[in-house]
């Protein structure tokens, strides 16, 4: 699930803040995927 959410965030289809608010259990995995894929700039606190 985290992989799918991260992919949608990378493509601009989902908002990072909205996703981690709704699915906080996936935040760490989403952050790791975004950083590894070069999209660390999409991570907002």
PDB file of C-alpha atoms in Angstrom:
ATOM      1  CA  UNK A   1       0.000   0.000   0.000  1.00  0.00           C
ATOM      2  CA  UNK A   2       2.818   2.419   0.861  1.00  0.00           C
ATOM      3  CA  UNK A   3       4.397   1.809  -2.536  1.00  0.00           C
ATOM      4  CA  UNK A   4       1.195   2.653  -4.361  1.00  0.00           C
ATOM      5  CA  UNK A   5       0.616   5.788  -2.289  1.00  0.00           C
ATOM      6  CA  UNK A   6       4.209   6.944  -2.833  1.00  0.00           C
ATOM      7  CA  UNK A   7       3.888   6.403  -6.587  1.00  0.00           C
ATOM      8  CA  UNK A   8       0.701   8.487  -6.702  1.00  0.00           C
ATOM      9  CA  UNK A   9       2.364  11.251  -4.672  1.00  0.00           C
ATOM     10  CA  UNK A  10       5.347  11.231  -7.055  1.00  0.00           C
ATOM     11  CA  UNK A  11       3.039  11.571 -10.057  1.00  0.00           C
ATOM     12  CA  UNK A  12       1.225  14.482  -8.405  1.00  0.00           C
ATOM     13  CA  UNK A  13      -2.085  12.631  -8.167  1.00  0.00           C
ATOM     14  CA  UNK A  14      -2.173  12.629  -4.352  1.00  0.00           C
ATOM     15  CA  UNK A  15      -1.131  15.237  -1.805  1.00  0.00           C
ATOM     16  CA  UNK A  16       1.544  14.080   0.652  1.00  0.00           C
ATOM     17  CA  UNK A  17      -0.012  15.790   3.674  1.00  0.00           C
ATOM     18  CA  UNK A  18      -3.459  14.398   2.957  1.00  0.00           C
ATOM     19  CA  UNK A  19      -2.092  10.863   2.550  1.00  0.00           C
ATOM     20  CA  UNK A  20      -0.035  10.795   5.760  1.00  0.00           C
ATOM     21  CA  UNK A  21      -2.930  12.364   7.663  1.00  0.00           C
ATOM     22  CA  UNK A  22      -5.281   9.631   6.505  1.00  0.00           C
ATOM     23  CA  UNK A  23      -2.737   6.776   6.630  1.00  0.00           C
ATOM     24  CA  UNK A  24      -0.180   7.660   9.334  1.00  0.00           C
ATOM     25  CA  UNK A  25       0.834   4.004   9.656  1.00  0.00           C
ATOM     26  CA  UNK A  26       2.475   4.233   6.200  1.00  0.00           C
ATOM     27  CA  UNK A  27       4.353   7.533   6.746  1.00  0.00           C
ATOM     28  CA  UNK A  28       7.785   6.005   7.424  1.00  0.00           C
ATOM     29  CA  UNK A  29       7.580   3.716   4.394  1.00  0.00           C
ATOM     30  CA  UNK A  30       6.276   6.484   2.121  1.00  0.00           C
ATOM     31  CA  UNK A  31       9.083   8.799   3.269  1.00  0.00           C
ATOM     32  CA  UNK A  32      11.701   6.115   2.591  1.00  0.00           C
ATOM     33  CA  UNK A  33      10.332   5.412  -0.902  1.00  0.00           C
ATOM     34  CA  UNK A  34      10.148   9.104  -1.812  1.00  0.00           C
ATOM     35  CA  UNK A  35      13.717   9.697  -0.616  1.00  0.00           C
ATOM     36  CA  UNK A  36      15.053   6.639  -2.473  1.00  0.00           C
ATOM     37  CA  UNK A  37      13.260   7.668  -5.676  1.00  0.00           C
ATOM     38  CA  UNK A  38      14.645  11.239  -5.504  1.00  0.00           C
ATOM     39  CA  UNK A  39      11.419  12.931  -4.435  1.00  0.00           C
ATOM     40  CA  UNK A  40      12.482  14.047  -0.943  1.00  0.00           C
ATOM     41  CA  UNK A  41      11.311  17.566  -1.827  1.00  0.00           C
ATOM     42  CA  UNK A  42       7.695  16.308  -1.745  1.00  0.00           C
ATOM     43  CA  UNK A  43       7.957  15.425   1.950  1.00  0.00           C
ATOM     44  CA  UNK A  44       6.338  18.130   4.043  1.00  0.00           C
ATOM     45  CA  UNK A  45       5.873  18.203   7.769  1.00  0.00           C
TER      46      UNK A  45
END
